[in-house]
C-alpha positions as a Python dict, from the first residue, in 0.01 Angstrom:
ca = {
    (1, 'M'): (0, 0, 0),
    (2, 'T'): (272, 134, 229),
    (3, 'K'): (164, 471, 366),
    (4, 'I'): (419, 724, 491),
    (5, 'L'): (362, 1070, 660),
    (6, 'G'): (591, 1343, 626),
    (7, 'L'): (602, 1628, 882),
    (8, 'G'): (822, 1928, 885),
    (9, 'H'): (910, 2270, 803),
    (10, 'S'): (1081, 2437, 480),
    (11, 'H'): (1285, 2158, 386),
    (12, 'I'): (985, 1933, 382),
    (13, 'V'): (906, 2067, 30),
    (14, 'A'): (1180, 1917, -164),
    (15, 'I'): (1128, 1591, 20),
    (16, 'A'): (768, 1571, -77),
    (17, 'K'): (848, 1677, -452),
    (18, 'G'): (1099, 1401, -461),
    (19, 'C'): (852, 1154, -291),
    (20, 'Y'): (578, 1222, -539),
    (21, 'E'): (815, 1187, -834),
    (22, 'L'): (881, 843, -707),
    (23, 'Q'): (535, 757, -642),
    (24, 'N'): (448, 843, -1007),
    (25, 'E'): (710, 605, -1103),
    (26, 'G'): (568, 320, -922),
    (27, 'F'): (831, 321, -639),
    (28, 'Q'): (747, 37, -386),
    (29, 'L'): (821, 7, -36),
    (30, 'G'): (807, -306, 149),
    (31, 'G'): (685, -492, -172),
    (32, 'A'): (386, -276, -199),
    (33, 'P'): (323, 81, -379),
    (34, 'L'): (414, 383, -172),
    (35, 'A'): (154, 625, -91),
    (36, 'S'): (228, 950, 105),
    (37, 'R'): (114, 1278, 244),
    (38, 'F'): (295, 1571, 353),
    (39, 'L'): (211, 1834, 611),
    (40, 'Y'): (373, 2175, 630),
    (41, 'L'): (382, 2251, 1025),
    (42, 'Y'): (350, 2605, 962),
    (43, 'D'): (-6, 2565, 808),
    (44, 'P'): (-214, 2788, 1007),
    (45, 'E'): (-435, 2499, 1116),
    (46, 'L'): (-125, 2338, 1271),
    (47, 'T'): (19, 2620, 1459),
    (48, 'P'): (120, 2648, 1721),
    (49, 'T'): (287, 2317, 1663),
    (50, 'L'): (315, 2257, 2027),
    (51, 'A'): (66, 2303, 2323),
    (52, 'E'): (166, 2335, 2662),
    (53, 'E'): (-30, 2073, 2882),
    (54, 'S'): (80, 2020, 3264),
    (55, 'A'): (434, 2204, 3179),
    (56, 'A'): (498, 1917, 2916),
    (57, 'A'): (512, 1984, 2561),
    (58, 'R'): (254, 1815, 2355),
    (59, 'L'): (154, 1850, 1980),
    (60, 'N'): (-127, 2044, 1855),
    (61, 'P'): (-455, 1830, 1902),
    (62, 'R'): (-541, 1879, 1506),
    (63, 'L'): (-194, 1729, 1444),
    (64, 'C'): (-252, 1427, 1677),
    (65, 'K'): (-572, 1347, 1533),
    (66, 'I'): (-411, 1351, 1179),
    (67, 'I'): (-124, 1110, 1304),
    (68, 'E'): (-384, 887, 1456),
    (69, 'E'): (-625, 892, 1158),
    (70, 'E'): (-344, 822, 880),
    (71, 'G'): (-226, 522, 1074),
    (72, 'A'): (90, 547, 845),
    (73, 'D'): (331, 270, 835),
    (74, 'G'): (617, 534, 884),
    (75, 'I'): (682, 880, 944),
    (76, 'V'): (926, 1119, 783),
    (77, 'L'): (1043, 1403, 978),
    (78, 'S'): (1212, 1714, 827),
    (79, 'V'): (1174, 1954, 1136),
    (80, 'G'): (1372, 2284, 1146),
    (81, 'G'): (1692, 2276, 1009),
    (82, 'N'): (1815, 2639, 928),
    (83, 'E'): (1928, 2716, 1275),
    (84, 'H'): (2271, 2665, 1178),
    (85, 'I'): (2234, 2930, 912),
    (86, 'A'): (2081, 3177, 1148),
    (87, 'L'): (2374, 3150, 1389),
    (88, 'S'): (2654, 3120, 1106),
    (89, 'V'): (2578, 3328, 795),
    (90, 'T'): (2753, 3644, 920),
    (91, 'Q'): (3002, 3714, 1189),
    (92, 'P'): (2989, 3969, 1475),
    (93, 'N'): (3242, 4257, 1496),
    (94, 'E'): (3487, 4002, 1703),
    (95, 'R'): (3485, 3703, 1492),
    (96, 'F'): (3467, 3360, 1628),
    (97, 'D'): (3527, 3004, 1548),
    (98, 'F'): (3563, 2661, 1688),
    (99, 'I'): (3767, 2337, 1643),
    (100, 'L'): (3526, 2067, 1522),
    (101, 'G'): (3622, 1743, 1712),
    (102, 'A'): (3514, 1500, 1426),
    (103, 'E'): (3738, 1700, 1150),
    (104, 'P'): (3991, 1891, 1389),
    (105, 'D'): (4214, 1991, 1094),
    (106, 'L'): (3954, 2228, 941),
    (107, 'D'): (4060, 2573, 872),
    (108, 'L'): (3954, 2849, 1126),
    (109, 'E'): (3854, 3188, 1052),
    (110, 'P'): (4153, 3430, 1035),
    (111, 'G'): (4194, 3624, 1333),
    (112, 'A'): (3880, 3474, 1526),
    (113, 'A'): (3873, 3394, 1874),
    (114, 'V'): (3849, 3016, 1922),
    (115, 'L'): (3561, 2897, 2145),
    (116, 'P'): (3523, 2562, 2287),
    (117, 'E'): (3306, 2337, 2051),
    (118, 'A'): (3079, 2253, 2361),
    (119, 'A'): (2982, 2614, 2385),
    (120, 'V'): (2891, 2641, 2029),
    (121, 'R'): (2696, 2322, 2054),
    (122, 'E'): (2504, 2431, 2355),
    (123, 'T'): (2424, 2782, 2163),
    (124, 'L'): (2281, 2572, 1879),
    (125, 'R'): (2095, 2349, 2132),
    (126, 'E'): (1921, 2644, 2273),
    (127, 'K'): (1823, 2765, 1919),
    (128, 'M'): (1703, 2448, 1840),
    (129, 'T'): (1468, 2409, 2153),
    (130, 'P'): (1153, 2425, 1962),
    (131, 'T'): (1282, 2168, 1689),
    (132, 'L'): (1384, 1908, 1948),
    (133, 'A'): (1085, 1948, 2162),
    (134, 'T'): (859, 1901, 1835),
    (135, 'I'): (1051, 1560, 1757),
    (136, 'E'): (1022, 1438, 2097),
    (137, 'A'): (643, 1517, 2109),
    (138, 'I'): (580, 1350, 1768),
    (139, 'R'): (770, 1044, 1896),
    (140, 'K'): (523, 1014, 2193),
    (141, 'E'): (215, 1040, 1959),
    (142, 'T'): (305, 719, 1755),
    (143, 'D'): (448, 368, 1763),
    (144, 'A'): (515, 378, 1379),
    (145, 'P'): (889, 388, 1288),
    (146, 'I'): (1029, 728, 1232),
    (147, 'V'): (1311, 864, 1000),
    (148, 'C'): (1467, 1196, 1056),
    (149, 'I'): (1612, 1360, 735),
    (150, 'E'): (1930, 1520, 801),
    (151, 'P'): (1897, 1895, 660),
    (152, 'P'): (2097, 2001, 380),
    (153, 'P'): (2453, 2130, 414),
    (154, 'P'): (2467, 2510, 358),
    (155, 'L'): (2509, 2655, 14),
    (156, 'P'): (2819, 2854, -58),
    (157, 'N'): (2852, 3218, -6),
    (158, 'S'): (2846, 3277, -386),
    (159, 'R'): (2494, 3172, -358),
    (160, 'V'): (2400, 3385, -49),
    (161, 'V'): (2529, 3678, -227),
    (162, 'Q'): (2298, 3590, -531),
    (163, 'C'): (2008, 3589, -293),
    (164, 'P'): (2080, 3843, -7),
    (165, 'Q'): (1711, 3925, 76),
    (166, 'E'): (1632, 3564, 191),
    (167, 'F'): (1880, 3640, 483),
    (168, 'F'): (1909, 4021, 524),
    (169, 'R'): (1623, 4270, 549),
    (170, 'R'): (1858, 4549, 453),
    (171, 'S'): (2183, 4576, 266),
    (172, 'F'): (2478, 4405, 443),
    (173, 'D'): (2838, 4415, 461),
    (174, 'P'): (2999, 4120, 265),
    (175, 'R'): (3301, 4133, 461),
    (176, 'R'): (3097, 4005, 786),
    (177, 'L'): (2994, 3690, 594),
    (178, 'S'): (3145, 3374, 765),
    (179, 'G'): (3366, 3162, 550),
    (180, 'D'): (3230, 2856, 409),
    (181, 'V'): (3427, 2623, 625),
    (182, 'F'): (3273, 2762, 921),
    (183, 'R'): (2943, 2749, 813),
    (184, 'Y'): (3001, 2385, 740),
    (185, 'K'): (3120, 2315, 1085),
    (186, 'M'): (2820, 2486, 1212),
    (187, 'W'): (2589, 2234, 1024),
    (188, 'R'): (2770, 1960, 1137),
    (189, 'A'): (2728, 2054, 1502),
    (190, 'Q'): (2356, 2087, 1433),
    (191, 'S'): (2360, 1739, 1267),
    (192, 'E'): (2504, 1575, 1590),
    (193, 'L'): (2199, 1725, 1783),
    (194, 'Y'): (1968, 1564, 1554),
    (195, 'R'): (2170, 1228, 1573),
    (196, 'E'): (2161, 1254, 1970),
    (197, 'I'): (1788, 1320, 1985),
    (198, 'C'): (1734, 1031, 1722),
    (199, 'M'): (1925, 790, 1935),
    (200, 'R'): (1761, 883, 2265),
    (201, 'E'): (1388, 865, 2103),
    (202, 'D'): (1438, 552, 1900),
    (203, 'I'): (1433, 759, 1557),
    (204, 'L'): (1624, 638, 1245),
    (205, 'F'): (1850, 897, 1071),
    (206, 'A'): (1896, 939, 728),
    (207, 'A'): (2215, 1124, 646),
    (208, 'V'): (2291, 1326, 331),
    (209, 'P'): (2476, 1125, 98),
    (210, 'A'): (2836, 1208, 19),
    (211, 'E'): (2742, 1243, -369),
    (212, 'F'): (2542, 1563, -262),
    (213, 'M'): (2834, 1738, -75),
    (214, 'A'): (3105, 1937, -259),
    (215, 'P'): (3458, 1870, -132),
    (216, 'S'): (3434, 2208, 56),
    (217, 'G'): (3155, 2060, 244),
    (218, 'M'): (2901, 2265, 84),
    (219, 'L'): (2601, 2148, -92),
    (220, 'A'): (2654, 2012, -417),
    (221, 'E'): (2533, 2252, -707),
    (222, 'S'): (2315, 1984, -841),
    (223, 'V'): (2082, 1975, -578),
    (224, 'W'): (2057, 2350, -510),
    (225, 'G'): (1713, 2485, -474),
    (226, 'A'): (1576, 2789, -589),
    (227, 'D'): (1718, 3004, -316),
    (228, 'A'): (2014, 2999, -84),
    (229, 'S'): (1936, 2776, 182),
    (230, 'H'): (1693, 2471, 32),
    (231, 'A'): (1784, 2180, -171),
    (232, 'N'): (1575, 2055, -481),
    (233, 'A'): (1355, 1761, -564),
    (234, 'L'): (1652, 1535, -689),
    (235, 'F'): (1779, 1580, -311),
    (236, 'G'): (1434, 1498, -177),
    (237, 'R'): (1416, 1177, -414),
    (238, 'R'): (1728, 1068, -273),
    (239, 'M'): (1653, 1121, 94),
    (240, 'I'): (1317, 940, 46),
    (241, 'Q'): (1501, 662, -103),
    (242, 'A'): (1744, 647, 208),
    (243, 'A'): (1441, 683, 458),
    (244, 'A'): (1271, 380, 253),
    (245, 'A'): (1594, 152, 307),
    (246, 'L'): (1572, 256, 684),
    (247, 'F'): (1201, 177, 702),
    (248, 'E'): (1222, -141, 530),
    (249, 'P'): (1340, -383, 809),
    (250, 'R'): (1088, -214, 1052),
    (251, 'L'): (782, -253, 849),
    (252, 'G'): (506, -462, 991),
    (253, 'D'): (281, -694, 823),
    (254, 'G'): (-27, -470, 869),
    (255, 'R'): (16, -246, 559),
    (256, 'Q'): (-305, -143, 397),
}
């Protein structure tokens, strides 16, 4: 039996559903049946996720104990992931945009002030501080291979308008919504920060497959979840398969 332990926030729900579907179908990893356990890091027993010790971020002792007791062959992470949405779903009165270095020909928001990409990236990094610190702390607690799942791309504004209460406590001015291209660029900038920490911490990175991205860069409708910011079990299933392919070369001979 090959055991994986999944840890994460809201996006881990779709990952878990997809994984359980695969297990029920007899999916194997490393030539052995797959078994899994998924933990929601906002569970009251696991919060706060980080505990401060000697000014260094450490995991909640309960979570450390679970990681040790599970002895998983691999760990799947879906930590954070919606920071780009918080910073991009609407625009301030003075709209802004940036040129994405990886795709410099993408459209800019009409009339927006163009900021340096580095400034936008560092704003995202600040917003992601708890997420990045959690990933680092998990890496310190285990020698098992870890795969970080790339969060799904944003859903289009048409979906945001259908589910406004997910983002806005009160009524909102639709004219302040950011364009889909801008929101895509923010997602890409966030993904680069995930890639950066994965490279630094020897963590594998499972990217969203092209088949799940619409031509606009938004999440393909086939994998939309029930709201305007999450994917469904089909997405989770495919991401577990991607994680399994990354795990395979690193699995040891000590599977249970």
